[in-house]
Amino acid sequence: MLSSLSKKRILTGLQPSGALHIGNYLGALKPLIDLSNDPENETFLMVADYHALTSVRDGNQLREHTHQIVRDYLAAGVNKDNVTLFRQSENPHHMELSWVFNCLVTVPFLMQAHSYKDKVAKGMDANAGLFTYPMLMAADIVLYDIDFVPVGEDQRQHLEYTREAVTKFHNAYGELFKEPKEVIVKGVGVVPGTDGQKMSKSYKNTIPLFGTREEIQKAVMSIVTDSSGDKPEHVFNIHTIIYRVLGKSQVELDALYHEHTGKYKALKDALVEDIEKVVAPMRERRAAITDDQIRRILMSGAEKARAESALKMTVVRERIGISF
Ligand code: AQP
């Protein structure tokens, strides 16, 4: 396999740990979709279901979220003809290689991961899966000779961890993997949630990507505002990112906030309208996607993913000494 190595390979993955939010879309999904439309790229999109086990403890719920996230991917504009869309758990090579990486990196190294520390500080279960998450992510990426990984700013360190895992492997067993680079969209970084912190499924501070208009309105109205200023900072920050997606100018946005100085309700209403402009067309597409389409796409994606990583894993097994 590994047929067209002259093309740049792109991969991202999102956890089916809850309903996708606009931070997931703007930080990871939209950049991946944009890159997948370039014929010079070969694109992979993963449903990170094993990663989701770090927080989801209900099998039916995980199945349901998995189904919904694929629907979300397609509704957001993923074209099945340009993108290999697969579930992480359908390819056992991910777990196998993550174990190899876990045996190469140290506990003190993993303990420096901001994402782990942030999540535990927010009350998430400090399970060993969450702790070793960066090594599973490293395996997810390097199995497919990925060049670029579109992610939110919060994941920058995890790409450094991936490169470190690769270096450790190379030092021990010789050169084998590509060193991937993160793609972080300028001006997006980390999309703030309704409380001003990183928007996150597990922090209950999200604006849902596929919520109804009423749900989006409710989330936007709950954005925390500071009564000491004329401009509601978090509303403005989210609005700035949405304006960019709509191709509208910052000057125009500044003028809007100037015109409505101190009128938080009017500014939140304007943000709802602009989010609606981005998500309403996707919502319509989403309603037309059938269960059968989802099943077929996942089946062919799984076959392709397994075939793509098979050769790499054969070499790994040979190098580490478990094949005879
Ligand atoms: N607020 C954000 N701004 C920009 N990008 C974001 N991403 C997540 N939140 C933001 C990006 O979405 C991708 C997939 O994330 P994930 O589902 O694997 O897990 P996450 O980063 O931990 O996202 P959540 O929503 O916070 O999920 P939970 O709460 O379940 O852990 C990543 O590229 C991430 O950068």
Tab-separated table of C-alpha atoms and ligand atoms in Angstrom:
chain	number	residue	atom	x	y	z
A	1	MET	CA	0.000	0.000	0.000
A	2	LEU	CA	1.325	3.498	0.830
A	3	SER	CA	0.691	4.088	-2.855
A	4	SER	CA	0.951	7.804	-3.484
A	5	LEU	CA	3.714	9.050	-1.249
A	6	SER	CA	4.298	12.125	-3.396
A	7	LYS	CA	1.030	13.508	-2.069
A	8	LYS	CA	0.924	15.161	1.326
A	9	ARG	CA	-0.925	13.052	3.841
A	10	ILE	CA	-3.332	14.688	6.259
A	11	LEU	CA	-5.103	13.133	9.248
A	12	THR	CA	-7.205	14.332	12.088
A	13	GLY	CA	-9.478	12.604	14.571
A	14	LEU	CA	-12.202	13.639	16.956
A	15	GLN	CA	-13.539	11.737	19.922
A	16	PRO	CA	-17.147	10.544	19.870
A	17	SER	CA	-17.425	11.655	23.479
A	18	GLY	CA	-20.416	13.949	23.001
A	19	ALA	CA	-21.985	16.294	20.491
A	20	LEU	CA	-19.442	18.165	18.378
A	21	HIS	CA	-19.116	21.863	19.121
A	22	ILE	CA	-18.019	24.816	17.049
A	23	GLY	CA	-14.519	24.598	18.581
A	24	ASN	CA	-14.077	21.081	17.161
A	25	TYR	CA	-15.331	22.273	13.799
A	26	LEU	CA	-13.217	25.419	13.559
A	27	GLY	CA	-10.065	23.958	15.127
A	28	ALA	CA	-9.884	20.562	13.423
A	29	LEU	CA	-12.741	19.567	11.137
A	30	LYS	CA	-12.991	22.599	8.863
A	31	PRO	CA	-9.223	22.793	8.236
A	32	LEU	CA	-9.218	19.077	7.389
A	33	ILE	CA	-12.134	19.519	4.974
A	34	ASP	CA	-10.385	22.486	3.332
A	35	LEU	CA	-7.176	20.469	2.927
A	36	SER	CA	-9.066	17.437	1.591
A	37	ASN	CA	-10.342	19.520	-1.318
A	38	ASP	CA	-6.778	19.955	-2.611
A	39	PRO	CA	-6.007	17.068	-5.011
A	40	GLU	CA	-2.357	17.248	-3.890
A	41	ASN	CA	-3.416	15.891	-0.497
A	42	GLU	CA	-4.485	12.454	0.652
A	43	THR	CA	-6.741	12.782	3.652
A	44	PHE	CA	-7.723	10.529	6.563
A	45	LEU	CA	-10.397	11.290	9.127
A	46	MET	CA	-10.721	9.118	12.188
A	47	VAL	CA	-13.456	8.577	14.723
A	48	ALA	CA	-11.272	8.368	17.828
A	49	ASP	CA	-13.474	5.876	19.683
A	50	TYR	CA	-10.719	4.285	21.773
A	51	HIS	CA	-9.710	7.768	22.927
A	52	ALA	CA	-13.333	8.393	23.926
A	53	LEU	CA	-13.158	5.446	26.357
A	54	THR	CA	-11.131	7.749	28.610
A	55	SER	CA	-14.382	9.550	29.415
A	56	VAL	CA	-17.393	7.544	28.142
A	57	ARG	CA	-18.534	4.600	30.301
A	58	ASP	CA	-21.689	3.521	28.494
A	59	GLY	CA	-21.428	1.234	25.464
A	60	ASN	CA	-24.743	2.283	23.959
A	61	GLN	CA	-23.825	5.917	24.361
A	62	LEU	CA	-20.467	5.421	22.653
A	63	ARG	CA	-22.165	3.604	19.756
A	64	GLU	CA	-24.688	6.419	19.440
A	65	HIS	CA	-22.042	9.174	19.582
A	66	THR	CA	-19.953	7.297	17.007
A	67	HIS	CA	-22.872	7.116	14.620
A	68	GLN	CA	-23.683	10.778	15.151
A	69	ILE	CA	-20.119	11.997	14.699
A	70	VAL	CA	-19.883	10.325	11.284
A	71	ARG	CA	-23.143	12.012	10.349
A	72	ASP	CA	-21.618	15.292	11.587
A	73	TYR	CA	-18.451	14.786	9.538
A	74	LEU	CA	-20.457	14.240	6.367
A	75	ALA	CA	-22.842	17.101	7.083
A	76	ALA	CA	-19.918	19.435	7.758
A	77	GLY	CA	-18.687	18.782	4.222
A	78	VAL	CA	-16.436	15.710	4.335
A	79	ASN	CA	-16.475	14.175	0.860
A	80	LYS	CA	-16.213	10.380	1.115
A	81	ASP	CA	-14.482	10.295	-2.280
A	82	ASN	CA	-11.586	12.463	-1.015
A	83	VAL	CA	-11.331	11.230	2.547
A	84	THR	CA	-10.690	7.831	4.156
A	85	LEU	CA	-13.142	7.943	7.029
A	86	PHE	CA	-12.701	5.189	9.607
A	87	ARG	CA	-13.118	4.191	13.218
A	88	GLN	CA	-9.882	3.903	15.176
A	89	SER	CA	-11.061	0.651	16.809
A	90	GLU	CA	-11.462	-1.013	13.391
A	91	ASN	CA	-7.686	-1.042	12.982
A	92	PRO	CA	-5.893	-2.967	15.782
A	93	HIS	CA	-2.537	-1.531	14.700
A	94	HIS	CA	-3.307	1.677	16.637
A	95	MET	CA	-3.438	-0.098	19.997
A	96	GLU	CA	-0.484	-2.294	19.170
A	97	LEU	CA	1.820	0.552	18.201
A	98	SER	CA	0.707	2.711	21.128
A	99	TRP	CA	1.949	-0.028	23.468
A	100	VAL	CA	5.345	0.040	21.788
A	101	PHE	CA	5.494	3.827	22.260
A	102	ASN	CA	4.340	3.525	25.887
A	103	CYS	CA	7.339	1.301	26.499
A	104	LEU	CA	9.684	3.944	25.098
A	105	VAL	CA	8.584	7.132	26.874
A	106	THR	CA	8.789	7.825	30.585
A	107	VAL	CA	6.127	8.612	33.167
A	108	PRO	CA	7.738	12.007	34.052
A	109	PHE	CA	7.597	12.922	30.340
A	110	LEU	CA	3.884	12.083	30.107
A	111	MET	CA	3.247	13.918	33.360
A	112	GLN	CA	4.138	17.192	31.651
A	113	ALA	CA	1.156	16.984	29.286
A	114	HIS	CA	-0.978	20.137	29.718
A	115	SER	CA	-4.098	18.482	28.356
A	116	TYR	CA	-3.927	15.689	30.954
A	117	LYS	CA	-3.305	18.135	33.789
A	118	ASP	CA	-6.117	20.463	32.640
A	119	LYS	CA	-8.625	17.656	32.317
A	120	VAL	CA	-7.804	16.178	35.714
A	121	ALA	CA	-7.913	19.656	37.274
A	122	LYS	CA	-11.411	19.991	35.809
A	123	GLY	CA	-12.498	16.829	37.594
A	124	MET	CA	-12.015	14.246	34.849
A	125	ASP	CA	-11.099	10.750	35.967
A	126	ALA	CA	-7.285	10.474	36.050
A	127	ASN	CA	-7.346	7.040	34.398
A	128	ALA	CA	-4.259	5.473	32.842
A	129	GLY	CA	-5.843	5.705	29.399
A	130	LEU	CA	-6.111	9.480	29.701
A	131	PHE	CA	-2.519	9.601	30.929
A	132	THR	CA	-1.122	7.610	27.999
A	133	TYR	CA	-3.476	9.205	25.451
A	134	PRO	CA	-0.603	11.062	23.667
A	135	MET	CA	1.059	7.751	22.761
A	136	LEU	CA	-2.143	6.380	21.219
A	137	MET	CA	-2.419	9.648	19.334
A	138	ALA	CA	1.188	9.245	18.155
A	139	ALA	CA	0.335	5.783	16.824
A	140	ASP	CA	-2.827	7.113	15.126
A	141	ILE	CA	-0.704	9.517	13.141
A	142	VAL	CA	2.523	7.776	12.267
A	143	LEU	CA	0.911	4.514	11.147
A	144	TYR	CA	-0.230	6.306	7.999
A	145	ASP	CA	2.922	8.334	7.219
A	146	ILE	CA	1.037	11.515	7.933
A	147	ASP	CA	2.662	14.862	7.076
A	148	PHE	CA	0.156	17.299	8.569
A	149	VAL	CA	-2.377	17.120	11.391
A	150	PRO	CA	-4.997	19.893	11.623
A	151	VAL	CA	-5.687	20.469	15.326
A	152	GLY	CA	-6.669	23.175	17.768
A	153	GLU	CA	-3.927	24.992	19.682
A	154	ASP	CA	-4.646	22.769	22.704
A	155	GLN	CA	-3.193	19.810	20.799
A	156	ARG	CA	0.115	21.445	19.806
A	157	GLN	CA	1.970	19.733	22.628
A	158	HIS	CA	0.571	16.341	21.630
A	159	LEU	CA	2.217	16.713	18.226
A	160	GLU	CA	5.497	17.414	20.019
A	161	TYR	CA	4.883	14.215	21.970
A	162	THR	CA	4.309	12.343	18.728
A	163	ARG	CA	7.636	13.561	17.347
A	164	GLU	CA	9.330	12.579	20.609
A	165	ALA	CA	7.855	9.059	20.407
A	166	VAL	CA	9.139	8.790	16.839
A	167	THR	CA	12.622	9.914	17.917
A	168	LYS	CA	12.680	7.386	20.751
A	169	PHE	CA	11.647	4.620	18.356
A	170	HIS	CA	14.272	5.664	15.804
A	171	ASN	CA	17.009	5.779	18.456
A	172	ALA	CA	16.117	2.294	19.623
A	173	TYR	CA	15.203	0.523	16.386
A	174	GLY	CA	16.258	2.677	13.413
A	175	GLU	CA	14.475	5.120	11.115
A	176	LEU	CA	10.936	4.205	10.123
A	177	PHE	CA	8.345	6.922	10.693
A	178	LYS	CA	7.655	10.368	9.295
A	179	GLU	CA	7.673	13.261	11.764
A	180	PRO	CA	4.280	14.946	11.434
A	181	LYS	CA	3.597	18.646	11.863
A	182	GLU	CA	0.547	20.301	13.354
A	183	VAL	CA	-1.618	22.641	11.273
A	184	ILE	CA	-3.123	25.275	13.542
A	185	VAL	CA	-5.323	27.792	11.780
A	186	LYS	CA	-4.139	31.348	12.325
A	187	GLY	CA	-6.710	33.311	14.255
A	188	VAL	CA	-8.561	30.244	15.535
A	189	GLY	CA	-6.170	28.710	18.098
A	190	VAL	CA	-8.451	27.715	20.937
A	191	VAL	CA	-12.111	28.655	20.563
A	192	PRO	CA	-13.362	29.834	23.952
A	193	GLY	CA	-16.414	28.259	25.527
A	194	THR	CA	-19.343	30.018	27.152
A	195	ASP	CA	-17.274	30.419	30.333
A	196	GLY	CA	-14.271	31.847	28.485
A	197	GLN	CA	-12.161	28.709	28.944
A	198	LYS	CA	-11.391	26.239	26.159
A	199	MET	CA	-14.655	25.075	24.601
A	200	SER	CA	-14.749	21.391	25.428
A	201	LYS	CA	-17.323	18.607	25.357
A	202	SER	CA	-16.425	17.571	28.863
A	203	TYR	CA	-16.482	21.109	30.299
A	204	LYS	CA	-20.193	21.688	29.518
A	205	ASN	CA	-19.396	25.093	28.032
A	206	THR	CA	-20.074	24.396	24.370
A	207	ILE	CA	-21.972	25.937	21.507
A	208	PRO	CA	-23.172	22.808	19.694
A	209	LEU	CA	-22.322	22.550	16.014
A	210	PHE	CA	-25.551	20.769	15.155
A	211	GLY	CA	-27.837	22.161	17.802
A	212	THR	CA	-31.184	23.635	16.841
A	213	ARG	CA	-31.320	27.380	16.473
A	214	GLU	CA	-32.870	27.494	19.967
A	215	GLU	CA	-30.014	25.440	21.452
A	216	ILE	CA	-27.433	27.696	19.841
A	217	GLN	CA	-29.304	30.738	21.100
A	218	LYS	CA	-29.438	29.319	24.629
A	219	ALA	CA	-25.689	28.596	24.593
A	220	VAL	CA	-24.801	32.047	23.234
A	221	MET	CA	-27.033	33.785	25.775
A	222	SER	CA	-25.181	31.916	28.523
A	223	ILE	CA	-21.763	33.287	27.482
A	224	VAL	CA	-20.292	34.911	30.554
A	225	THR	CA	-20.003	38.686	30.192
A	226	ASP	CA	-18.067	41.112	32.301
A	227	SER	CA	-20.206	44.093	33.284
A	228	SER	CA	-17.157	46.313	33.732
A	229	GLY	CA	-16.455	46.745	30.013
A	230	ASP	CA	-18.388	48.002	26.999
A	231	LYS	CA	-17.426	45.007	24.895
A	232	PRO	CA	-18.341	41.457	26.009
A	233	GLU	CA	-14.911	39.898	25.567
A	234	HIS	CA	-15.837	36.223	25.101
A	235	VAL	CA	-18.716	37.055	22.762
A	236	PHE	CA	-16.381	39.239	20.713
A	237	ASN	CA	-13.647	36.578	20.572
A	238	ILE	CA	-16.015	33.897	19.293
A	239	HIS	CA	-17.597	36.390	16.895
A	240	THR	CA	-14.173	37.302	15.482
A	241	ILE	CA	-13.538	33.675	14.530
A	242	ILE	CA	-17.013	33.237	13.034
A	243	TYR	CA	-16.555	36.441	11.027
A	244	ARG	CA	-13.354	35.041	9.525
A	245	VAL	CA	-15.124	31.853	8.500
A	246	LEU	CA	-17.813	33.945	6.824
A	247	GLY	CA	-15.130	35.971	5.031
A	248	LYS	CA	-16.283	39.187	6.695
A	249	SER	CA	-13.821	41.872	7.756
A	250	GLN	CA	-12.617	42.709	11.250
A	251	VAL	CA	-13.338	46.387	10.514
A	252	GLU	CA	-16.987	45.495	9.980
A	253	LEU	CA	-17.086	43.559	13.259
A	254	ASP	CA	-15.395	46.372	15.169
A	255	ALA	CA	-18.003	48.767	13.772
A	256	LEU	CA	-20.829	46.454	14.893
A	257	TYR	CA	-19.459	46.308	18.446
A	258	HIS	CA	-18.892	50.057	18.451
A	259	GLU	CA	-22.452	50.697	17.312
A	260	HIS	CA	-23.840	48.425	20.038
A	261	THR	CA	-21.537	49.471	22.845
A	262	GLY	CA	-22.842	48.081	26.137
A	263	LYS	CA	-25.805	46.309	24.438
A	264	TYR	CA	-24.846	42.746	25.192
A	265	LYS	CA	-28.188	41.212	24.198
A	266	ALA	CA	-28.059	42.784	20.721
A	267	LEU	CA	-24.459	41.620	20.243
A	268	LYS	CA	-25.324	38.080	21.321
A	269	ASP	CA	-28.292	38.097	18.914
A	270	ALA	CA	-25.922	39.150	16.129
A	271	LEU	CA	-23.562	36.291	17.033
A	272	VAL	CA	-26.439	33.781	16.898
A	273	GLU	CA	-27.347	35.060	13.416
A	274	ASP	CA	-23.765	34.672	12.205
A	275	ILE	CA	-23.331	31.186	13.684
A	276	GLU	CA	-26.589	30.256	11.979
A	277	LYS	CA	-25.150	31.391	8.633
A	278	VAL	CA	-22.327	28.884	9.091
A	279	VAL	CA	-24.307	25.932	10.452
A	280	ALA	CA	-27.770	26.146	8.852
A	281	PRO	CA	-26.651	24.679	5.484
A	282	MET	CA	-24.871	21.837	7.300
A	283	ARG	CA	-27.956	21.110	9.366
A	284	GLU	CA	-29.962	20.638	6.171
A	285	ARG	CA	-27.346	18.296	4.702
A	286	ARG	CA	-27.259	16.315	7.936
A	287	ALA	CA	-30.946	15.484	7.778
A	288	ALA	CA	-30.476	13.782	4.386
A	289	ILE	CA	-27.702	11.347	5.446
A	290	THR	CA	-28.893	7.759	5.862
A	291	ASP	CA	-27.738	5.063	8.303
A	292	ASP	CA	-26.903	2.861	5.369
A	293	GLN	CA	-24.571	5.488	3.885
A	294	ILE	CA	-22.768	5.729	7.225
A	295	ARG	CA	-22.354	1.938	7.472
A	296	ARG	CA	-20.960	1.630	3.961
A	297	ILE	CA	-18.513	4.521	4.371
A	298	LEU	CA	-17.172	3.128	7.653
A	299	MET	CA	-16.798	-0.355	6.213
A	300	SER	CA	-14.732	0.752	3.251
A	301	GLY	CA	-12.747	3.217	5.417
A	302	ALA	CA	-11.826	0.441	7.862
A	303	GLU	CA	-10.555	-1.832	5.094
A	304	LYS	CA	-8.454	0.946	3.613
A	305	ALA	CA	-7.031	2.018	6.990
A	306	ARG	CA	-5.988	-1.549	7.900
A	307	ALA	CA	-4.393	-2.081	4.521
A	308	GLU	CA	-2.516	1.233	4.709
A	309	SER	CA	-0.881	0.468	8.053
A	310	ALA	CA	-0.230	-3.263	7.572
A	311	LEU	CA	3.193	-2.935	5.985
A	312	LYS	CA	4.340	-0.433	8.607
A	313	MET	CA	3.273	-2.739	11.439
A	314	THR	CA	5.029	-5.698	9.842
A	315	VAL	CA	8.268	-3.692	9.899
A	316	VAL	CA	7.647	-2.560	13.499
A	317	ARG	CA	7.151	-6.159	14.645
A	318	GLU	CA	10.270	-7.268	12.856
A	319	ARG	CA	12.369	-4.429	14.350
A	320	ILE	CA	11.170	-4.859	17.930
A	321	GLY	CA	11.702	-8.613	17.779
A	322	ILE	CA	8.246	-10.140	17.960
A	323	SER	CA	8.105	-11.658	14.492
A	324	PHE	CA	10.074	-14.721	13.500
B	1	AQP	N1	-12.074	24.902	21.867
B	1	AQP	C1	-11.405	24.433	20.834
B	1	AQP	N2	-10.839	25.267	19.944
B	1	AQP	C2	-10.169	24.788	18.857
B	1	AQP	N3	-10.034	23.474	18.607
B	1	AQP	C3	-10.583	22.621	19.482
B	1	AQP	N4	-10.628	21.278	19.528
B	1	AQP	C4	-11.318	20.872	20.605
B	1	AQP	N5	-11.744	21.944	21.288
B	1	AQP	C5	-11.302	23.041	20.621
B	1	AQP	C6	-10.002	20.410	18.550
B	1	AQP	O1	-10.904	19.402	18.169
B	1	AQP	C7	-10.150	18.237	17.868
B	1	AQP	C8	-10.802	17.032	18.449
B	1	AQP	O2	-10.841	17.085	19.805
B	1	AQP	P1	-11.218	15.771	20.598
B	1	AQP	O3	-12.621	15.439	20.403
B	1	AQP	O4	-10.280	14.684	20.290
B	1	AQP	O5	-10.900	16.101	22.079
B	1	AQP	P2	-10.652	17.420	22.759
B	1	AQP	O6	-9.557	18.212	22.159
B	1	AQP	O7	-10.421	17.094	24.180
B	1	AQP	O8	-12.030	18.101	22.447
B	1	AQP	P3	-13.115	18.311	23.470
B	1	AQP	O9	-14.302	18.870	22.838
B	1	AQP	O10	-12.511	19.086	24.564
B	1	AQP	O11	-13.498	16.825	23.922
B	1	AQP	P4	-13.449	16.147	25.349
B	1	AQP	O12	-14.065	17.114	26.300
B	1	AQP	O13	-14.238	14.883	25.217
B	1	AQP	O14	-12.050	15.854	25.675
B	1	AQP	C9	-8.733	18.473	18.351
B	1	AQP	O15	-7.914	18.752	17.238
B	1	AQP	C10	-8.834	19.680	19.208
B	1	AQP	O16	-7.673	20.470	19.189
